[in-house]
Coordinates of C-alpha atoms and ligand atoms in Angstrom, one line a residue:
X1 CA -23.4 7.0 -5.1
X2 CA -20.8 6.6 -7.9
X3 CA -17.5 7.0 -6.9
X4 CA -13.8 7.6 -8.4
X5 CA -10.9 5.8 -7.1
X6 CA -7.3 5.9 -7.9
X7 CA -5.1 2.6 -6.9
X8 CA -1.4 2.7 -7.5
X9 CA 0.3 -1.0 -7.7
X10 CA -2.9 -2.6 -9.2
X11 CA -0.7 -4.8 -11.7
X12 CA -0.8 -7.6 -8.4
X13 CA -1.9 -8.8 -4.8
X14 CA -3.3 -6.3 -2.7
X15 CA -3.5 -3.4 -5.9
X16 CA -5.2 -5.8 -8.5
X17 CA -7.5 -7.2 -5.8
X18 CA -8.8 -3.5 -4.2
X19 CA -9.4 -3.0 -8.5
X20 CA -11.5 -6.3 -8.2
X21 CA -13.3 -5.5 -6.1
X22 CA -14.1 -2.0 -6.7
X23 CA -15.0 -2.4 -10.0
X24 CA -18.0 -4.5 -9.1
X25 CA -20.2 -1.9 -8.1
X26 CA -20.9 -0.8 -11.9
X27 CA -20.9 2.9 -11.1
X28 CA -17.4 3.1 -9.7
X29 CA -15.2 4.5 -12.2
X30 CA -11.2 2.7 -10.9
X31 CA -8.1 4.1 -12.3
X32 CA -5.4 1.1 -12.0
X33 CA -1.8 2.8 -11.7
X34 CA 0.9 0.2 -13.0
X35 CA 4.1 0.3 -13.9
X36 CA 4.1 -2.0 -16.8
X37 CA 0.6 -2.8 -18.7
X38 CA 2.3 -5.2 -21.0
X39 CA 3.2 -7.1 -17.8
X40 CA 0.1 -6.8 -15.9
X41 CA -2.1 -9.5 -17.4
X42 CA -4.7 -10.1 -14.9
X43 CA -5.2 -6.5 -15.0
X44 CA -5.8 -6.1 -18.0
X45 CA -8.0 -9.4 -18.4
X46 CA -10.3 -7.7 -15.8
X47 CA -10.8 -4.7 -17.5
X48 CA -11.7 -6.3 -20.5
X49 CA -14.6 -7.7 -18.8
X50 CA -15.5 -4.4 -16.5
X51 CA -15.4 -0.7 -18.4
X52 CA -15.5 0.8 -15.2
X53 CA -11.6 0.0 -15.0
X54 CA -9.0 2.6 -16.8
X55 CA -5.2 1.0 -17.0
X56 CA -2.8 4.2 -16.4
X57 CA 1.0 3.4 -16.2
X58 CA 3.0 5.5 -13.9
X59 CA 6.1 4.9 -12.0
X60 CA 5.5 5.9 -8.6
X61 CA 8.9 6.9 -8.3
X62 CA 8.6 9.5 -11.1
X63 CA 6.7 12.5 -10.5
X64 CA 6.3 13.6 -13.7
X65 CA 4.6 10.6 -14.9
X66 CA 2.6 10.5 -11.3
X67 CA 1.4 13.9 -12.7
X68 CA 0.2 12.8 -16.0
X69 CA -1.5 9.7 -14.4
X70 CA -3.7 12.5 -12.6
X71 CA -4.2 14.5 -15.8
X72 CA -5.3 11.3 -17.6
X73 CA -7.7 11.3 -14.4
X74 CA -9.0 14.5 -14.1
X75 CA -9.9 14.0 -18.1
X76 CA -12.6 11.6 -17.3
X77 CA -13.7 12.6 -13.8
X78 CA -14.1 16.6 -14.7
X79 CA -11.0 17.4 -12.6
X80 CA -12.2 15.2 -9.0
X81 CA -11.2 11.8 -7.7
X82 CA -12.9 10.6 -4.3
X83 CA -10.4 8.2 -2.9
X84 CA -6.7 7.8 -3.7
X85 CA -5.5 4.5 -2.3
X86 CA -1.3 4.7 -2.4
X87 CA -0.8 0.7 -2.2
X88 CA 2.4 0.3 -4.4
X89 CA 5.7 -0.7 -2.4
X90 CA 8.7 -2.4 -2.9
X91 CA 9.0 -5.2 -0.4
X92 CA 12.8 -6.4 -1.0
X93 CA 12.6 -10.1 -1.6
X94 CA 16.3 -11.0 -0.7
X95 CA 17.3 -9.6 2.5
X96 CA 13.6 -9.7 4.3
X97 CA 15.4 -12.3 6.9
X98 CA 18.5 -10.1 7.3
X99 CA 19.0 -7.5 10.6
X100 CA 21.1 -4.3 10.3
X101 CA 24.1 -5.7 11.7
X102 CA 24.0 -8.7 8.4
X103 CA 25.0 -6.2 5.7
X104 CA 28.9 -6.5 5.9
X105 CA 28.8 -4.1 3.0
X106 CA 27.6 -0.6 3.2
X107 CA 26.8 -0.1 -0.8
X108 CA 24.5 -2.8 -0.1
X109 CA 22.8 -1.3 3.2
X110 CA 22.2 2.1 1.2
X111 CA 20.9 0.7 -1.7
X112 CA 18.1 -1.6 0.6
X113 CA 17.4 1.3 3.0
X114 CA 17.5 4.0 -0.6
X115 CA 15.2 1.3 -2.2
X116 CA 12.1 1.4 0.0
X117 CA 12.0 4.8 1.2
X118 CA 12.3 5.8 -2.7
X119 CA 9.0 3.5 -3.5
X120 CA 7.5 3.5 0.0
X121 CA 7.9 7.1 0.9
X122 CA 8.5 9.3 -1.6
X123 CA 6.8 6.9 -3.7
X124 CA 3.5 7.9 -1.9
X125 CA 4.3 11.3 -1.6
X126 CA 4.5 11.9 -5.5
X127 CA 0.9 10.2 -5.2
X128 CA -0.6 12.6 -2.7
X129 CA 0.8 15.7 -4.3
X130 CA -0.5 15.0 -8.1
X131 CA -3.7 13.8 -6.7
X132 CA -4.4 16.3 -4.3
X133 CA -6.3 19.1 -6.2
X134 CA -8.4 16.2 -7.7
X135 CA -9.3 14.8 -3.9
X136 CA -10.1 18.2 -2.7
X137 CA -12.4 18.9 -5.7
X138 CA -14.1 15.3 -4.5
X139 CA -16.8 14.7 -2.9
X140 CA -15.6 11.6 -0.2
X141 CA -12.2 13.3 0.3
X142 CA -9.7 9.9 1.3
X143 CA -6.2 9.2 1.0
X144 CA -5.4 6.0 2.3
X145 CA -1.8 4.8 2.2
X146 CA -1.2 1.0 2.9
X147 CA 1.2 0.7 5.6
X148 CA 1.8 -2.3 7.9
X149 CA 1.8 -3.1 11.5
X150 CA 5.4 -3.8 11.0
X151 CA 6.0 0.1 11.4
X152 CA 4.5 -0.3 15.0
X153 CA 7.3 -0.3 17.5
X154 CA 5.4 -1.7 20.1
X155 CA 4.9 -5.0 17.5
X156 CA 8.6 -5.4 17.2
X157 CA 9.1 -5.3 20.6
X158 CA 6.4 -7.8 21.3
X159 CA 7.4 -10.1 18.6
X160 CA 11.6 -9.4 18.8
X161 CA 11.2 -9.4 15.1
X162 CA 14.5 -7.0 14.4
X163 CA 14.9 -8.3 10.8
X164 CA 13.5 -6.4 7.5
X165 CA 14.2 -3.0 8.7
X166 CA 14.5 -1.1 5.2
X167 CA 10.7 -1.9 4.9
X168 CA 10.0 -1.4 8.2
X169 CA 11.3 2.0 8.9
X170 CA 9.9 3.4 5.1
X171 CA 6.5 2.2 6.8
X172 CA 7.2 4.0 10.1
X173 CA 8.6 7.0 7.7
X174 CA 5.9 7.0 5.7
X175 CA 2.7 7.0 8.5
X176 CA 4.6 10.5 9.5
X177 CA 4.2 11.7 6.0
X178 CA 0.4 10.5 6.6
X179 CA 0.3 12.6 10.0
X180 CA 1.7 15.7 8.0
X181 CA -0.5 15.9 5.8
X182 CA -3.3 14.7 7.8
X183 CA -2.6 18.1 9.8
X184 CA -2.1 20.0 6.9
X185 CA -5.3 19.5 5.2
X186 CA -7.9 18.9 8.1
X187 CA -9.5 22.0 7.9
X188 CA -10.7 21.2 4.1
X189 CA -11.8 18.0 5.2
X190 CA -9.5 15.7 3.3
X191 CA -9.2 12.5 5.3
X192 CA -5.8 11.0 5.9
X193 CA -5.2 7.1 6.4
X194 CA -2.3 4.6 7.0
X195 CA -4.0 1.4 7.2
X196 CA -2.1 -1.8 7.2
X197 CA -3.6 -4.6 5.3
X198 CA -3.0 -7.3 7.4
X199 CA -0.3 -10.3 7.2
X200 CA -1.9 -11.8 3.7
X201 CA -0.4 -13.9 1.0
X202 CA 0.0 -12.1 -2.1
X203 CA 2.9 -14.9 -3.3
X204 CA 2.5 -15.4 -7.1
X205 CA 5.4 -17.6 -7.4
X206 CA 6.8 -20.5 -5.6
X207 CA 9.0 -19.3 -3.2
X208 CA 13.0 -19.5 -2.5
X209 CA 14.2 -21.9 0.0
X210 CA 15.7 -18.4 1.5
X211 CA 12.5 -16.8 1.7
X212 CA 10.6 -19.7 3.3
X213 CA 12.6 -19.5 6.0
X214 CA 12.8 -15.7 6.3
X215 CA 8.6 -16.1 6.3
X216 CA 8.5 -18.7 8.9
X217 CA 10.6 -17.0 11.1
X218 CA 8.0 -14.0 10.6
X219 CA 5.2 -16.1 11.6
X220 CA 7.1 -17.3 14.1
X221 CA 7.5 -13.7 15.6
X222 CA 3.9 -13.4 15.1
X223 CA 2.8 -16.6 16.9
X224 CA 4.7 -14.1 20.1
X225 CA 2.3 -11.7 19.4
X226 CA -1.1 -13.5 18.8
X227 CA -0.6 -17.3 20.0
X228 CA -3.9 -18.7 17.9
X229 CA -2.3 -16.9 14.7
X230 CA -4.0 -18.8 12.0
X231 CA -1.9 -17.9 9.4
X232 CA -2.4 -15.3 6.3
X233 CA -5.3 -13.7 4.8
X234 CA -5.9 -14.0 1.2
X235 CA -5.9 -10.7 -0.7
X236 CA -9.7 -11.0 -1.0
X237 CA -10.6 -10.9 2.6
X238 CA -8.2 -8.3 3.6
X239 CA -9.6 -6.4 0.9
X240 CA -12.9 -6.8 2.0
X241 CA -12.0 -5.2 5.5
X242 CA -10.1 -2.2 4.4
X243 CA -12.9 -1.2 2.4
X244 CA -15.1 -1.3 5.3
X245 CA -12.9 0.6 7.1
X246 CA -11.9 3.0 4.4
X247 CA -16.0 3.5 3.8
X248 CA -16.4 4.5 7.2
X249 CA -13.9 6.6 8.0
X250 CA -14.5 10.2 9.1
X251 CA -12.5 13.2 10.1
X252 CA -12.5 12.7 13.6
X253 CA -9.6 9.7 12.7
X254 CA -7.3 11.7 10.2
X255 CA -3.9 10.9 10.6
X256 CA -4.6 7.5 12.0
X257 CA -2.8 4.6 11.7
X258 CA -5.3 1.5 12.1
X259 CA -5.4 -2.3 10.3
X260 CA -8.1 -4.1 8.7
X261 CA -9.9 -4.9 11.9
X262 CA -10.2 -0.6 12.6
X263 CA -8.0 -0.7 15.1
X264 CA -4.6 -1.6 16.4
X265 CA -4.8 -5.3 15.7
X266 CA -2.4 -6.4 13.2
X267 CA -3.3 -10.1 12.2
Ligands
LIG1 N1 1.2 -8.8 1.8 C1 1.3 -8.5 3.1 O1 1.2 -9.4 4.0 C2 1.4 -7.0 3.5 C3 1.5 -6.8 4.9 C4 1.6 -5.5 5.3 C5 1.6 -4.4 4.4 N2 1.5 -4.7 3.0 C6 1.4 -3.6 2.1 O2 0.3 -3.8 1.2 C7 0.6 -3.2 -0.1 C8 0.5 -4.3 -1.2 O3 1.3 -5.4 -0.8 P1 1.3 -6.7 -1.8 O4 1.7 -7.8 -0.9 O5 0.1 -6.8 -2.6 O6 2.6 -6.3 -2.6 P2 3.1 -7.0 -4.0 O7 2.3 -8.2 -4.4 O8 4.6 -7.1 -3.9 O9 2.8 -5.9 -5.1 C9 3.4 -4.7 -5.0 C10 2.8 -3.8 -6.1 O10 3.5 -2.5 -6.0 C11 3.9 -2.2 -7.4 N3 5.1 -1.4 -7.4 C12 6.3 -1.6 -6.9 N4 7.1 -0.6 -7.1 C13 6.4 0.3 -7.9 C14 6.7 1.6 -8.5 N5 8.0 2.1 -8.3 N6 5.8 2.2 -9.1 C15 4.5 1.7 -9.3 N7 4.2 0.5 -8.7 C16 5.1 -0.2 -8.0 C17 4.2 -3.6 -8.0 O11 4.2 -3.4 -9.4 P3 5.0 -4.4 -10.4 O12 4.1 -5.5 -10.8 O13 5.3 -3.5 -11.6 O14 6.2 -4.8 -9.7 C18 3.0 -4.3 -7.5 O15 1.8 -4.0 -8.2 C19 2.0 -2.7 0.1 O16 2.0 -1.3 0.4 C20 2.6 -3.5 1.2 O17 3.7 -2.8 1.8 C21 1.4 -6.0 2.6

């Protein structure tokens, strides 16, 4: 059955490869929300080999633009879209290693905490409400926001991981956001999701001697947690999991809050 799907954060990682791999079933239509076109390269080198990929830019910050992304949409789908995946976020690069009690200055704190919940949270908020008249005129009815297990308290506490919080609490903010709606729109079906993607290595560059150390500590957390740990995915098999468990989700598991594996394992 041919399907519509809406990805935002497709310019890299996680985005470009759900576009990948989407676009190989020839009767997909995938509309690929970046911010910058000119920038996404690898993007726009795989749409020039598969039509069934449309290039939209939209901030997800700005909700006007999120609007016209959906307009753009409804043009060519005849005013549906089947499944919105909300994958953009802003993962802060500098302070990942840092705990609440680091940031001597507080211009600095609100900035990191404003940062993620503006891309992470309202970010996929703007998504769901421009995209929602076109998922409830669909026929598969999904909305799956990537989350992470890092918004699972009971992983923190298991790990003693207490660093990275801005992220961390967007992604705990955000899976209530899921829940809302989730409740809201039950009764017409629509199917609510925060899936985390696993731990997987979306690094395009080398990286800092700062963040090495910030990731290693991570895994070291994690290695609490799950003991065999074998390190992370690549974007291509944790792809390939979510959509198996975005294809067979069903109503009953609105509002959830699941990984790759369909349940609560993390790694
Ligand atoms: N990688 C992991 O291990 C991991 C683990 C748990 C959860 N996740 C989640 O999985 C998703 C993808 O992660 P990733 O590792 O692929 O991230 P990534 O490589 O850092 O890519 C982030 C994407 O989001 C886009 N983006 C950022 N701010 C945006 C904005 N304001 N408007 C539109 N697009 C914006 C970026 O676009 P630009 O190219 O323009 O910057 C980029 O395409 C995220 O939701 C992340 O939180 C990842």
């Amino acid at each position: 059955m041919s399907k519509s799907y809406v990805i935002t954060g497709a310019s890299r990682g996680i985005g470009l490869e759900f576009v990948r791999q989407l676009s190989t079933v020839a009767t997909n239509q995938v509309f690929a929300i970046v911010r910058n076109k000119s920038t996404s390269t690898k993007l726009i080198e795989l749409a020039s080999n598969n039509k069934n990929i449309k290039i939209l830019e939209a901030d997800v910050t700005d909700y006007t633009q999120m609007k016209a992304a959906a307009s753009e949409v409804s043009k060519d789908t005849g005013g549906t879209l089947d499944v919105l995946i909300n994958n953009a976020a802003y993962i802060d690069p500098n302070h990942m290693g840092w705990a609440l009690t680091d940031y001597e200055h507080g211009d600095i704190l609100q900035k990191d905490l404003l940062d993620a919940f503006s891309v992470n949270v309202i970010g996929v908020i703007y998504s769901i409400n421009a995209f929602i008249n076109l998922v409830k005129a669909g026929q598969t009815k999904k909305v799956i926001t990537i989350s992470s297990g890092i918004a699972d308290p009971d992983v923190q506490w298991a790990s003693g991981f207490y660093q990275g919080a801005p992220y961390a609490i967007s992604k705990a903010a955000v899976n209530l956001a899921v829940t809302k709606y989730a409740i809201q729109f039950k009764d017409e079906g629509i199917i609510f999701l925060a899936l985390s993607p696993g731990y997987v290595d979306t690094a395009e560059e080398p990286l800092t001697p700062q963040a090495i150390a910030d990731k290693e500590g991570q895994i070291a957390a994690l290695r609490k947690v799950v003991p065999d740990f074998k390190g992370p995915l690549t974007p291509e098999e944790s792809v390939s999991a979510q959509l198996q468990v975005i294809d067979g989700i069903t109503l009953e598991a609105t509002g959830g809050f699941i990984s790759h594996h369909g349940d609560k394992n993390w790694l």
